[in-house]
Coordinates of C-alpha atoms and ligand atoms in Angstrom, one line a residue:
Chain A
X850 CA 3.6 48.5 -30.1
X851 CA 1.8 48.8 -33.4
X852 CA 1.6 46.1 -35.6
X853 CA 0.3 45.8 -39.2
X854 CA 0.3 42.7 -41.3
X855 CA -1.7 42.2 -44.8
X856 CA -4.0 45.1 -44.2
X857 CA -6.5 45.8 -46.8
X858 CA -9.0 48.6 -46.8
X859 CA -11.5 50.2 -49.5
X860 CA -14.0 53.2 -49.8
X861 CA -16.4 52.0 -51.9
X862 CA -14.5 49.7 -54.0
X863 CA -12.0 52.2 -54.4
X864 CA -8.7 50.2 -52.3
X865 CA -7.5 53.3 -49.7
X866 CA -5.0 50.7 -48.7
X867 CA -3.6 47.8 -50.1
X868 CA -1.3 44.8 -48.0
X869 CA 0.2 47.3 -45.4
X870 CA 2.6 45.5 -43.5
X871 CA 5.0 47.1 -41.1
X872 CA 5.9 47.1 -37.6
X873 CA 6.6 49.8 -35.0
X874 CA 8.5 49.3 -31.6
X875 CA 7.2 50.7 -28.5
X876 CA 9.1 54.4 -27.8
X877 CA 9.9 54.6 -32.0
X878 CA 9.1 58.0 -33.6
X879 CA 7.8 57.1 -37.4
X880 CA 7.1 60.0 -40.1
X881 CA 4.3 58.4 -42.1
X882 CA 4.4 60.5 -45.5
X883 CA 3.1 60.0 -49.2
X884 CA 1.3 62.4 -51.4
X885 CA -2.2 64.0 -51.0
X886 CA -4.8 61.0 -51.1
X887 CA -1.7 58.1 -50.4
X888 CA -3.7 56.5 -47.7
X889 CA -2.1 58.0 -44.6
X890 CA -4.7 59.5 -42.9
X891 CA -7.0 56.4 -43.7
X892 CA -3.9 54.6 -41.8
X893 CA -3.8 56.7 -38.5
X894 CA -7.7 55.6 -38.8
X895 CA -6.9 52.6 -38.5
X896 CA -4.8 52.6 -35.8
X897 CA -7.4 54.1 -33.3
X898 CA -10.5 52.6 -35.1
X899 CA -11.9 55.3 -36.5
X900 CA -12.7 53.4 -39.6
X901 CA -12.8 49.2 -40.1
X902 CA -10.5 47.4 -42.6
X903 CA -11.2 44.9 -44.5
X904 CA -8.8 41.8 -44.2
X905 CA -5.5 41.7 -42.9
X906 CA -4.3 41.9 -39.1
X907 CA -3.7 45.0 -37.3
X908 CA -2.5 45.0 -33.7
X909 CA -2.6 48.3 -31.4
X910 CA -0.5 47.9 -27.4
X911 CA -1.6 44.4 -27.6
X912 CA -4.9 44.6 -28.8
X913 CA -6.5 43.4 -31.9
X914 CA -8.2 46.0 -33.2
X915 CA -10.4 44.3 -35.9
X916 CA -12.1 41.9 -33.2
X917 CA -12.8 45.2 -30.6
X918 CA -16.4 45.8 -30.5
X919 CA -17.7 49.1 -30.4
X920 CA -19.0 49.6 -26.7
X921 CA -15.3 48.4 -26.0
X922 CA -13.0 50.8 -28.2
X923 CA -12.4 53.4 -25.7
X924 CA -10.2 50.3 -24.3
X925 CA -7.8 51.2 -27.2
X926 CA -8.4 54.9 -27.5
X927 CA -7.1 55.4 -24.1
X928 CA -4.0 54.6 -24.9
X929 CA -3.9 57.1 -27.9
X930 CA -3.6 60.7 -28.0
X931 CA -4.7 62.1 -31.7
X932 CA -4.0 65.4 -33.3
X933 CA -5.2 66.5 -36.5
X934 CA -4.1 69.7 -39.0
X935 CA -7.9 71.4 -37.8
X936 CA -6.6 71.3 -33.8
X937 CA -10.7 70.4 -32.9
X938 CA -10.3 72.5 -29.9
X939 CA -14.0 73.2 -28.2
X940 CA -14.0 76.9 -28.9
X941 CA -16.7 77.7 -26.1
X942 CA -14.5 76.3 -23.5
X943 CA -11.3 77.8 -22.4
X944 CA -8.4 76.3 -23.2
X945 CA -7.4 75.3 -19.9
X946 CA -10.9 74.3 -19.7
X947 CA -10.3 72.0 -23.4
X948 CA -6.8 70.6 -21.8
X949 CA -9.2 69.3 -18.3
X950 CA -12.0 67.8 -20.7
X951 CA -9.6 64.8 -21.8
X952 CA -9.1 64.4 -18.2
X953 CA -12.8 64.3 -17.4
X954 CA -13.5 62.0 -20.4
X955 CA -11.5 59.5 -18.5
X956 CA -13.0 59.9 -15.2
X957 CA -10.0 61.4 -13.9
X958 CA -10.0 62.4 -9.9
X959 CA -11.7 65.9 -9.8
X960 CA -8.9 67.1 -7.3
X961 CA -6.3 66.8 -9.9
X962 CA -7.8 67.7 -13.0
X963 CA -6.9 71.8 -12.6
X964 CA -3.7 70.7 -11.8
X965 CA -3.3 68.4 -14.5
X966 CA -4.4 70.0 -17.0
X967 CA -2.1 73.7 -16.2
X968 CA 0.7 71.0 -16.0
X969 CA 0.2 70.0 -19.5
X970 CA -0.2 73.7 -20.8
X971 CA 3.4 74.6 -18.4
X972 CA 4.5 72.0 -20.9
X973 CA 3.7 73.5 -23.7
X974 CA 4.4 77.1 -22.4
X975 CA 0.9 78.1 -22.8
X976 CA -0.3 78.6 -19.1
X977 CA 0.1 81.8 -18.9
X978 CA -2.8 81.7 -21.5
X979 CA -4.9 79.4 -19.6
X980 CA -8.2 81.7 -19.7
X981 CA -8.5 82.4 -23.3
X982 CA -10.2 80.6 -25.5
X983 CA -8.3 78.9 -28.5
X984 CA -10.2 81.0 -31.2
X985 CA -8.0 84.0 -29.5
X986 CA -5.0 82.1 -29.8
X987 CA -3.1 81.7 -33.0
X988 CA -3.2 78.5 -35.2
X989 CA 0.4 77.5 -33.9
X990 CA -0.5 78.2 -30.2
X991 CA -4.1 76.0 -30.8
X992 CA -2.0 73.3 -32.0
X993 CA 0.0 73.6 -28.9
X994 CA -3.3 73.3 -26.6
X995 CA -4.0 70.1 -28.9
X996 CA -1.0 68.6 -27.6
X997 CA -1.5 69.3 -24.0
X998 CA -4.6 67.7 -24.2
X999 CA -3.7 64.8 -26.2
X1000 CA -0.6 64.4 -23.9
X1001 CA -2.2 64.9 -20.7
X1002 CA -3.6 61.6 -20.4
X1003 CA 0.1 60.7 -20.7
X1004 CA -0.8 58.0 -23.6
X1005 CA 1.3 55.0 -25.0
X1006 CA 0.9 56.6 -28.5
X1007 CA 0.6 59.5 -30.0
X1008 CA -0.8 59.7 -33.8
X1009 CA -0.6 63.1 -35.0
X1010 CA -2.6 63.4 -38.6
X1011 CA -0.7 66.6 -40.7
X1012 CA -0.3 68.8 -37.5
X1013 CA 2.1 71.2 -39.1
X1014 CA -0.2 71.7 -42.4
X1015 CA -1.5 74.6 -41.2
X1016 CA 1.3 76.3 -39.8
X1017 CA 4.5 78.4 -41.1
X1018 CA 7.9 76.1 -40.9
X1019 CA 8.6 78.1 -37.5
X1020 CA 6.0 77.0 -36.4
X1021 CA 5.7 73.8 -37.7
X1022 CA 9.5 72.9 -36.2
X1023 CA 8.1 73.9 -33.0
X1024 CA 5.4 71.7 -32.8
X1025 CA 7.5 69.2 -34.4
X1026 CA 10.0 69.2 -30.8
X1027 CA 7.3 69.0 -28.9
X1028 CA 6.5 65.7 -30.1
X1029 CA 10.1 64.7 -30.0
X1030 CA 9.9 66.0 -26.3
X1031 CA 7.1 63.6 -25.6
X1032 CA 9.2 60.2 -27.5
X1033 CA 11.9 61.4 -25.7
X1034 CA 10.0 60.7 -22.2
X1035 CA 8.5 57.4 -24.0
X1036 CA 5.0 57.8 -26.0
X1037 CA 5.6 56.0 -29.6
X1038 CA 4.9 58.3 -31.9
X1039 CA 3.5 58.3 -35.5
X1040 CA 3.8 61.9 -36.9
X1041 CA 1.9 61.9 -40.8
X1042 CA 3.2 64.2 -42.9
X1043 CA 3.5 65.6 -47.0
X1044 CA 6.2 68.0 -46.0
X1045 CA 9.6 67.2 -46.9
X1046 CA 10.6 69.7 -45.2
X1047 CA 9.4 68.4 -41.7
X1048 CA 11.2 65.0 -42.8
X1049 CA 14.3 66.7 -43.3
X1050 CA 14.2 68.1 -39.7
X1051 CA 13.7 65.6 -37.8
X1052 CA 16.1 62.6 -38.3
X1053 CA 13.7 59.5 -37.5
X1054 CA 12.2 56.4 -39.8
X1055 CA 10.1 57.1 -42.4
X1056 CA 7.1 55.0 -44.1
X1057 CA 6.3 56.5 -47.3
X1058 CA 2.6 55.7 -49.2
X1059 CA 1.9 55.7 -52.7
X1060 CA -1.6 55.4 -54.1
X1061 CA -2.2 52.8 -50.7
X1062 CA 0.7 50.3 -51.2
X1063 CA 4.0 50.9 -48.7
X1064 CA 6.3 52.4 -51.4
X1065 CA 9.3 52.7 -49.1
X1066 CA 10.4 52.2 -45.6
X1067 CA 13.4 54.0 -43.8
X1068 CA 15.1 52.1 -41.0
X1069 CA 11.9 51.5 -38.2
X1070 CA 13.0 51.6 -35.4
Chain B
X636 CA -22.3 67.3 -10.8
X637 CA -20.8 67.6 -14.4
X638 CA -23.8 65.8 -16.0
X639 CA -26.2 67.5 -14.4
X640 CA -24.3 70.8 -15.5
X641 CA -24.1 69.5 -19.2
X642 CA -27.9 68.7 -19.0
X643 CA -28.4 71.9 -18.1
X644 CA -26.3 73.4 -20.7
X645 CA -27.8 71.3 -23.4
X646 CA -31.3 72.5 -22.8
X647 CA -30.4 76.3 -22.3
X648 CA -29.1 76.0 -25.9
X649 CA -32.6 74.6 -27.1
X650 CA -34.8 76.7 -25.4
X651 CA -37.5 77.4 -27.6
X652 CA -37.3 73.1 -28.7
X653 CA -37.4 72.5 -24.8
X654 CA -40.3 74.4 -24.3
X655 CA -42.2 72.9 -27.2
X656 CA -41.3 69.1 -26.4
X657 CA -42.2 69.8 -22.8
X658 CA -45.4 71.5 -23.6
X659 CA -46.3 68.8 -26.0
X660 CA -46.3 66.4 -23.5
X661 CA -47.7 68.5 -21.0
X662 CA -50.6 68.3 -23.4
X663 CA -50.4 64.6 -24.1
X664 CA -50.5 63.9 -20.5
X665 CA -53.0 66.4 -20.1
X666 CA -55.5 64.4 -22.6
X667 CA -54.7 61.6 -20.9
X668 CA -55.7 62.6 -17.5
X669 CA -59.0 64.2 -18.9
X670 CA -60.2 60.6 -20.2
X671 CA -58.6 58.8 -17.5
X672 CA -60.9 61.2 -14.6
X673 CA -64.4 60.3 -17.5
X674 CA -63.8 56.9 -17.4
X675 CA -62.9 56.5 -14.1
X676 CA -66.1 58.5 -13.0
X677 CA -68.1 56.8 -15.5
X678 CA -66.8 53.2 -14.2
X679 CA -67.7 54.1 -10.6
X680 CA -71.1 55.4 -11.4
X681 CA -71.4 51.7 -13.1
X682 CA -70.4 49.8 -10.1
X683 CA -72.7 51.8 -8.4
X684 CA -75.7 51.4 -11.0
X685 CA -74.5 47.3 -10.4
X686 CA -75.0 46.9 -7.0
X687 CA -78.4 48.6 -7.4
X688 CA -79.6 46.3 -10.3
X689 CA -82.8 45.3 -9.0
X690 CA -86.2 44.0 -10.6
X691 CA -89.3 46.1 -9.2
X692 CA -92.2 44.5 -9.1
X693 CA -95.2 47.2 -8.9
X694 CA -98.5 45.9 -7.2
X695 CA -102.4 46.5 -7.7
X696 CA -103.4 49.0 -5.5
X697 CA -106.1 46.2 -4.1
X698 CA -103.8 43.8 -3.9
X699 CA -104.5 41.2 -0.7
X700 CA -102.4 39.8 2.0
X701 CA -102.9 36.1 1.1
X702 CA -101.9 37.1 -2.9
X703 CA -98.7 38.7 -1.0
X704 CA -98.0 35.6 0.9
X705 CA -98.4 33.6 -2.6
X706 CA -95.7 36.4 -4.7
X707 CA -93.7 36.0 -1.8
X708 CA -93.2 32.5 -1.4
X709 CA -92.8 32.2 -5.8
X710 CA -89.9 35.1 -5.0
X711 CA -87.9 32.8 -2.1
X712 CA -88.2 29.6 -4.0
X713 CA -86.5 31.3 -7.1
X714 CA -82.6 30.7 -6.6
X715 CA -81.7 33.8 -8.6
X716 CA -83.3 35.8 -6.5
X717 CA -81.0 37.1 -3.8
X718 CA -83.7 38.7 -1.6
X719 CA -86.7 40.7 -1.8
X720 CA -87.8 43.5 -0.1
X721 CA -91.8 44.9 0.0
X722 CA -91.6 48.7 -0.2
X723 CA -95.8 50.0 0.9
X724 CA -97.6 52.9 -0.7
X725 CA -97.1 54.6 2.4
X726 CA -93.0 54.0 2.4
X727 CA -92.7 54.8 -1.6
X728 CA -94.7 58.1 -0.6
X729 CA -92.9 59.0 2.8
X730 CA -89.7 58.4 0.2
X731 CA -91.0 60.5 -2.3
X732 CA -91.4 63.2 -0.3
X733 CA -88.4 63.6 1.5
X734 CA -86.6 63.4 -1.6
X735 CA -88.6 66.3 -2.7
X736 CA -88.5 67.9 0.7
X737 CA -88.9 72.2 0.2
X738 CA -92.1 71.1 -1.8
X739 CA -93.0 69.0 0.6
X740 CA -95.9 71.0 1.6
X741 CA -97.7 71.2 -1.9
X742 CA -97.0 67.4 -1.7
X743 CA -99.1 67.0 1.0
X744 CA -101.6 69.1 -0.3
X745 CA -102.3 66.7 -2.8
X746 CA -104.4 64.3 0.0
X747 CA -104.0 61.6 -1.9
X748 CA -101.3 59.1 -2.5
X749 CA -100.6 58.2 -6.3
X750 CA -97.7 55.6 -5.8
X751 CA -98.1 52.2 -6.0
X752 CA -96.7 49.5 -3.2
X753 CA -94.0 47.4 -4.5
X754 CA -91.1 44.4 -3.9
X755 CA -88.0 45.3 -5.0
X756 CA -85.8 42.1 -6.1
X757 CA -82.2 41.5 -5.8
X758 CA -81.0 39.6 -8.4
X759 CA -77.8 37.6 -8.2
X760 CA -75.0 38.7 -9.9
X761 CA -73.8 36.5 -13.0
X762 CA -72.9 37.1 -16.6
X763 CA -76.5 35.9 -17.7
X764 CA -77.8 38.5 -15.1
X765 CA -79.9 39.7 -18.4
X766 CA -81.6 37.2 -19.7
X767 CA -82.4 35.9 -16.2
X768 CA -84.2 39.3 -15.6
X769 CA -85.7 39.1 -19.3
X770 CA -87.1 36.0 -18.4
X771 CA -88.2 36.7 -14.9
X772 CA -89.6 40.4 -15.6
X773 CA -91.7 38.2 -18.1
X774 CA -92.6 35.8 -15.9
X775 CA -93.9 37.9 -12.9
X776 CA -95.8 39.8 -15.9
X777 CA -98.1 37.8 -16.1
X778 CA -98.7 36.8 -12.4
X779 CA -102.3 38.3 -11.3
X780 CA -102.2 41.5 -9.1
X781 CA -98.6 42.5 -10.6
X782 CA -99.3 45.9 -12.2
X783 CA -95.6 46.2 -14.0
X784 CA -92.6 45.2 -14.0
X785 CA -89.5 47.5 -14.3
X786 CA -85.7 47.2 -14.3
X787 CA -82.7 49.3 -15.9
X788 CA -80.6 46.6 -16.7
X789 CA -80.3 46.7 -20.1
X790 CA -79.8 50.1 -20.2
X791 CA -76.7 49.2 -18.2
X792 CA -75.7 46.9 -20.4
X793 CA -75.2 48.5 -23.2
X794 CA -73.2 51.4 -20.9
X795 CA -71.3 48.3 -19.5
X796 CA -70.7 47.7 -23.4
X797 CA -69.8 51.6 -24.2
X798 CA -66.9 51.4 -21.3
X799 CA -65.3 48.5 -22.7
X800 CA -64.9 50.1 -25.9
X801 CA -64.0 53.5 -24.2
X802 CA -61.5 51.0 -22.5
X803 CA -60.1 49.8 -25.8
X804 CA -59.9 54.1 -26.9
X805 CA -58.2 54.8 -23.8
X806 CA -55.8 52.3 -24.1
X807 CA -55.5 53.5 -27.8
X808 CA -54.7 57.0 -27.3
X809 CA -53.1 56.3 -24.3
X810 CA -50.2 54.4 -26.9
X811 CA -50.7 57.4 -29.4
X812 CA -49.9 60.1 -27.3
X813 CA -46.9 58.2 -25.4
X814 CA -45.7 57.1 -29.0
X815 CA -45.5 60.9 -29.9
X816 CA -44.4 61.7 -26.6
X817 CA -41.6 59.3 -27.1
X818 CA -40.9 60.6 -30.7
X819 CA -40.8 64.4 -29.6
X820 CA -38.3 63.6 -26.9
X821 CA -36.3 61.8 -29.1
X822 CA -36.5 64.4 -31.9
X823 CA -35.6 67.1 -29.3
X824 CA -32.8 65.2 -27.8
X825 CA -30.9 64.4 -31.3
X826 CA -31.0 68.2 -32.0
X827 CA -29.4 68.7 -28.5
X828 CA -27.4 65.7 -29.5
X829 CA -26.2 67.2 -33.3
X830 CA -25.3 70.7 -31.6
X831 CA -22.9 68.8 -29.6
X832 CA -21.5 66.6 -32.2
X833 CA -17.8 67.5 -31.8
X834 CA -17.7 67.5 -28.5
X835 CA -18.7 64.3 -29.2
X836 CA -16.7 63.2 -31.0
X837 CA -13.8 64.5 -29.0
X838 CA -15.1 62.4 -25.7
X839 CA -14.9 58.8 -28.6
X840 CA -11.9 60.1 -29.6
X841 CA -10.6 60.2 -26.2
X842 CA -12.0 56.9 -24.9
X843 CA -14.9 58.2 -23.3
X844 CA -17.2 55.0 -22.1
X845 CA -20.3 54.9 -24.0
X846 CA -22.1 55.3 -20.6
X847 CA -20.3 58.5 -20.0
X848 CA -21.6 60.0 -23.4
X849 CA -25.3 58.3 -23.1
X850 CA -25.8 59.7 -19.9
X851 CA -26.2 63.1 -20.0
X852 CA -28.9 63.1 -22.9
X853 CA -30.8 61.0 -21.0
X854 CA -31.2 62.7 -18.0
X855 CA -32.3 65.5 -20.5
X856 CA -34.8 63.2 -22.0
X857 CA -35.8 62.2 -19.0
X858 CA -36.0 65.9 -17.5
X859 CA -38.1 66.8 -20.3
X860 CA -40.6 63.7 -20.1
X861 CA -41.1 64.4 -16.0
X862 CA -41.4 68.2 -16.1
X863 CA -44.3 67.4 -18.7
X864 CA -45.9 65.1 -16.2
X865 CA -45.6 67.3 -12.9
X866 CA -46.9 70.3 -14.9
X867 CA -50.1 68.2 -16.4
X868 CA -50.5 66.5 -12.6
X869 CA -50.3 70.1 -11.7
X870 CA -52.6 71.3 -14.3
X871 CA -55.1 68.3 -13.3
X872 CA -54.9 69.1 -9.2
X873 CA -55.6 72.6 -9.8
X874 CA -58.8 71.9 -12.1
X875 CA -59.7 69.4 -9.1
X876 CA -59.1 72.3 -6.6
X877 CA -61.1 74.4 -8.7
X878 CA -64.3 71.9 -9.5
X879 CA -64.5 71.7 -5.5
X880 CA -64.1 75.1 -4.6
X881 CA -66.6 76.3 -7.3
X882 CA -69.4 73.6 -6.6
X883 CA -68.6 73.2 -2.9
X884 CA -72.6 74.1 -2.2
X885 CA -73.8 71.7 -4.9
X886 CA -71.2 69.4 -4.1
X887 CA -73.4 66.5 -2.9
X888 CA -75.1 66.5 -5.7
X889 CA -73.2 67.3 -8.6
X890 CA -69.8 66.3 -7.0
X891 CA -71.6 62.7 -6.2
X892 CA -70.5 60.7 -9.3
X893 CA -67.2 63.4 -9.7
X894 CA -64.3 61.5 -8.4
X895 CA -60.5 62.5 -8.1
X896 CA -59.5 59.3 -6.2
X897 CA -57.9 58.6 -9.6
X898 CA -54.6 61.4 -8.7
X899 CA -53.9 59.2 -6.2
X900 CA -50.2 58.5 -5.3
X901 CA -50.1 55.3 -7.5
X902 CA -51.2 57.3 -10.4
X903 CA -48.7 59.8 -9.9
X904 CA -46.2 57.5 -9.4
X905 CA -46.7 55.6 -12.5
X906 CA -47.3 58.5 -14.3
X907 CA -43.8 60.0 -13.5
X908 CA -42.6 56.2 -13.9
X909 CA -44.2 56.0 -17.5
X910 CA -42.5 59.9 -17.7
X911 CA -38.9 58.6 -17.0
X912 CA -39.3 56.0 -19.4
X913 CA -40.8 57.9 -22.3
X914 CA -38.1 60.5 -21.7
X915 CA -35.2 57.5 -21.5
X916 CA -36.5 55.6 -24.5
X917 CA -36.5 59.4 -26.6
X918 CA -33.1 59.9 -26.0
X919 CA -31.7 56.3 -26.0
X920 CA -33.4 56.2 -29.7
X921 CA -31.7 59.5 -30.8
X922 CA -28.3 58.1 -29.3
X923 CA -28.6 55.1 -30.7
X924 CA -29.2 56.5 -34.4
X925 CA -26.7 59.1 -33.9
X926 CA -23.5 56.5 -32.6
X927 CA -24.8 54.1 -34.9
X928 CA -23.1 56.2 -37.8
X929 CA -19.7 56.0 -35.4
X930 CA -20.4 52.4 -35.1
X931 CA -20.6 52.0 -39.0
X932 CA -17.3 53.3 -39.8
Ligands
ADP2207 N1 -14.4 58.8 -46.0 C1 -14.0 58.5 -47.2 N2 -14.8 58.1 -48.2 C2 -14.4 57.7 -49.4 N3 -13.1 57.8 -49.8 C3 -12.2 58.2 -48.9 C4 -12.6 58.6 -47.6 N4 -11.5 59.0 -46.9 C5 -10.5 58.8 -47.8 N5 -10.9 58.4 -49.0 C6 -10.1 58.1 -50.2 O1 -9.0 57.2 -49.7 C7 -7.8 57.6 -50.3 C8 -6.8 57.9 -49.2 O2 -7.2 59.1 -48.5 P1 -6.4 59.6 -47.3 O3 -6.1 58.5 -46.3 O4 -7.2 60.8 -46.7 O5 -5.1 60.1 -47.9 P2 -4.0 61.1 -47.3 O6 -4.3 61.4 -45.9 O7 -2.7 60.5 -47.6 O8 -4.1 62.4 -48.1 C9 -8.1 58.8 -51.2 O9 -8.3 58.3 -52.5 C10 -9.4 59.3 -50.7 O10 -10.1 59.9 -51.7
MG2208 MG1 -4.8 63.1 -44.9

């Protein structure tokens, strides 16, 4: 599913990442960890094209993602639900309203949006909360919302960029099943995290950064 | 239905910018309009001025029929003339007088008739029309019982000269005042643009199409550059409606070289056409600045 091989990126001169190489099967769950300023984030980039690398081959459901031109990348990004640590919920839209935006992004079928959209907060257990709006929710519940959306345009992989770092472990080991919930029904996921803690708990392969260079890899599945 | 909505949003959330850009080009339209009704006035009264260029050829009071016979032979064997026309004392008088008709009666008081008889010459129309008149106004000069000579042609061409140059302003300020129409829009549309930036953000993120995120910008854009034209085509009707109403009396002759063909339905339509485009080029170059930085990463 995602497919890495030689990859070579720099921010300025400065090398973020230096001959990355790995591979991850389709339906894997992969902790991507490393200390503050390792390169994962700058990976998860990668992945969905935020930012360009410089050499090196990187391969994302089948596409190459170096070659994708720019009017073309929502090709790729259709495919991917992202989640970051700051939830970038749109906090003048409710959250039902937030979850039904991803839907409308894609040109989903009017109809079904509502539904949709309710579906993917049921699944989160936050529709009984469909009318607030996510600065009236707590940061464990916005995350939750962020996941609904993300998932609700039931992608082939889901990249999830520190999503616990701003919550308590509770909190965090909740969100954490939720993403096992969604391998479990078949989305690769790519979950990148600093928080041993979070590796401990969940029992899945682990590629570990260090200053940009793969350091260590755990069994990837 | 969503677009339109998001349009809507955007410029609620600017209203004080939307106003402004509008208004600016409301204005720019405006001062368009103003030069485009002079100089289509002023070009009509020329066409009109053209067809009228004629040589006048006053006569001697005593003049005789046989010296007639002799100018009017001299003016049908000259291939520049086009024709020739003799206007009496009596005619220029009758003329005279009906023209000034309420003093008619002091007019006839006079007794006496002070005009002089005359041919009026139609000169063929060519680019040398001028010197052909220079040289035949000189000409019939000198011919024996010819009085004077008279004709307003150069007069008319240095006015034909004055509208090619008020051609080359028009067409000047015409570029200026779409330039900064284009430039307001634009400036207006990325500020719309910036206040939505995560939202934007979130649709690339989600694999919006890059249609999907243009389009709603430019339909603002393009709302903004067509409200500006129907207001200033409004603005420009009602000081029509209001030049007729005010001079209706004197209409005939003040209202004679005043023309208003000019906000016809062509003009209107390629005013709102030039209004959709100024308005789509704003926004596309605020969009295209603003992705471009996506585009870089
Ligand atoms: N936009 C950027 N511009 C310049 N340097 C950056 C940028 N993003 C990340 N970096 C640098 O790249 C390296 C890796 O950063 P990042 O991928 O964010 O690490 P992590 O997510 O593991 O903390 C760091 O040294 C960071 O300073
Ligand atoms: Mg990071």
């Amino acid at each position: 599913m995602i497919q890495l091989y030689n990859v070579y990126k720099s921010y300025n001169n400065t090398p973020a990442l230096v001959d990355v190489s790995f591979i991850i099967k389709k339906g894997a769950f992969v902790f991507v960890t490393g200390p503050s300023g390792a390169g994962k984030s700058t990976l998860l980039k990668l992945l969905y094209r935020w930012e360009r690398y410089d050499r090196g081959q990187v391969l994302v459901n089948g596409i190459n993602v170096g070659k994708l031109k720019f009017n073309k990348l929502w090709q790729l990004r259709r495919h991917i639900g992202v989640i970051f640590q700051d939830y970038k919920l749109l906090p003048g839209k409710t959250i039902l309203e937030n979850v039904a935006f991803a839907l409308e992004i894609v040109g989903a079928e009017k109809k079904i949006i509502r539904y949709k959209a309710w579906e993917a907060l049921k699944d989160v257990g936050l529709s009984h909360r469909k009318d607030a709006y996510p600065l009236e929710l707590s940061g464990g519940e916005q995350q939750r919302v962020a996941i609904a959306r993300a998932l609700v345009n039931n992608p082939k992989i889901l990249l999830a960029d520190e999503p616990t770092g701003n919550l308590d472990p509770e909190m965090a080991s909740e969100i954490l099943h939720l993403f096992e919930k969604a391998n479990q029904e078949g989305t690769t996921v790519v979950f990148a995290t600093h928080s041993q803690n979070i590796l401990r708990e969940g029992d899945h392969a682990v590629i570990t950064l260090k200053r940009g260079k793969v350091a260590d890899t755990r069994i990837v599945a | 239905m969503r677009i339109l909505k998001t349009t809507f949003i955007n410029i609620k959330s600017n209203k004080q910018l939307f106003f402004a850009s509008v208004g600016t080009i409301t204005i720019a339209l405006s001062i368009l309009g103003l030069f485009l009704f002079v100089y289509v006035n002023l070009n009509s009264v020329l066409s009109f001025w053209n067809e009228q260029v004629q040589l006048i050829v006053y006569l001697d009071d005593e003049i005789s029929n046989s010296e007639k016979r002799r100018l009017e032979k001299l003016f049908s064997s000259n291939p520049e003339i086009v024709s020739f026309d003799f206007v009496s004392r009596e005619k220029a008088w009758d003329k005279f007088q009906s023209m000034f008709s309420e003093k008619s009666s002091f007019l006839k008081g006079m007794g006496f008739n002070p005009l002089p008889a005359s041919y009026n010459l139609k000169i063929k129309p060519s680019p040398e029309r001028l010197n052909t008149i220079q040289t035949l106004a000189r000409k019939l000069n000198r011919q024996t019982s010819v009085e004077s000579v008279e004709y307003g042609e150069e007069w008319i061409s240095r006015f034909e000269t004055f509208m090619i140059l008020m051609r080359v302003f028009l067409f000047a300020l015409g570029a200026l005042l779409c330039l900064g129409s284009v430039l307001i829009i634009s400036n207006t549309v990325k500020l719309s643009v910036l206040s939505r930036k995560n939202e934007i953000e979130l649709m690339l993120l989600t694999g919006a199409t890059p249609g999907f995120i243009r389009f709603p910008f430019y339909l603002e854009g393009i709302f903004h550059g067509v409200l500006g034209a129907v207001v200033s085509l409004s603005l420009m009707k009602g000081i029509h409606l209001y030049l007729v109403s005010r001079f209706q009396g004197s209409i005939e002759t003040f209202g004679r070289g005043m023309d208003f063909q000019f906000i016809s339905l062509p003009f209107i339509m390629i005013i709102l056409l030039a209004s959709i485009l100024m308005g789509w080029l704003g926004s596309y170059l605020s969009l295209q600045q603003f992705l471009g930085t996506y585009k870089k990463l």
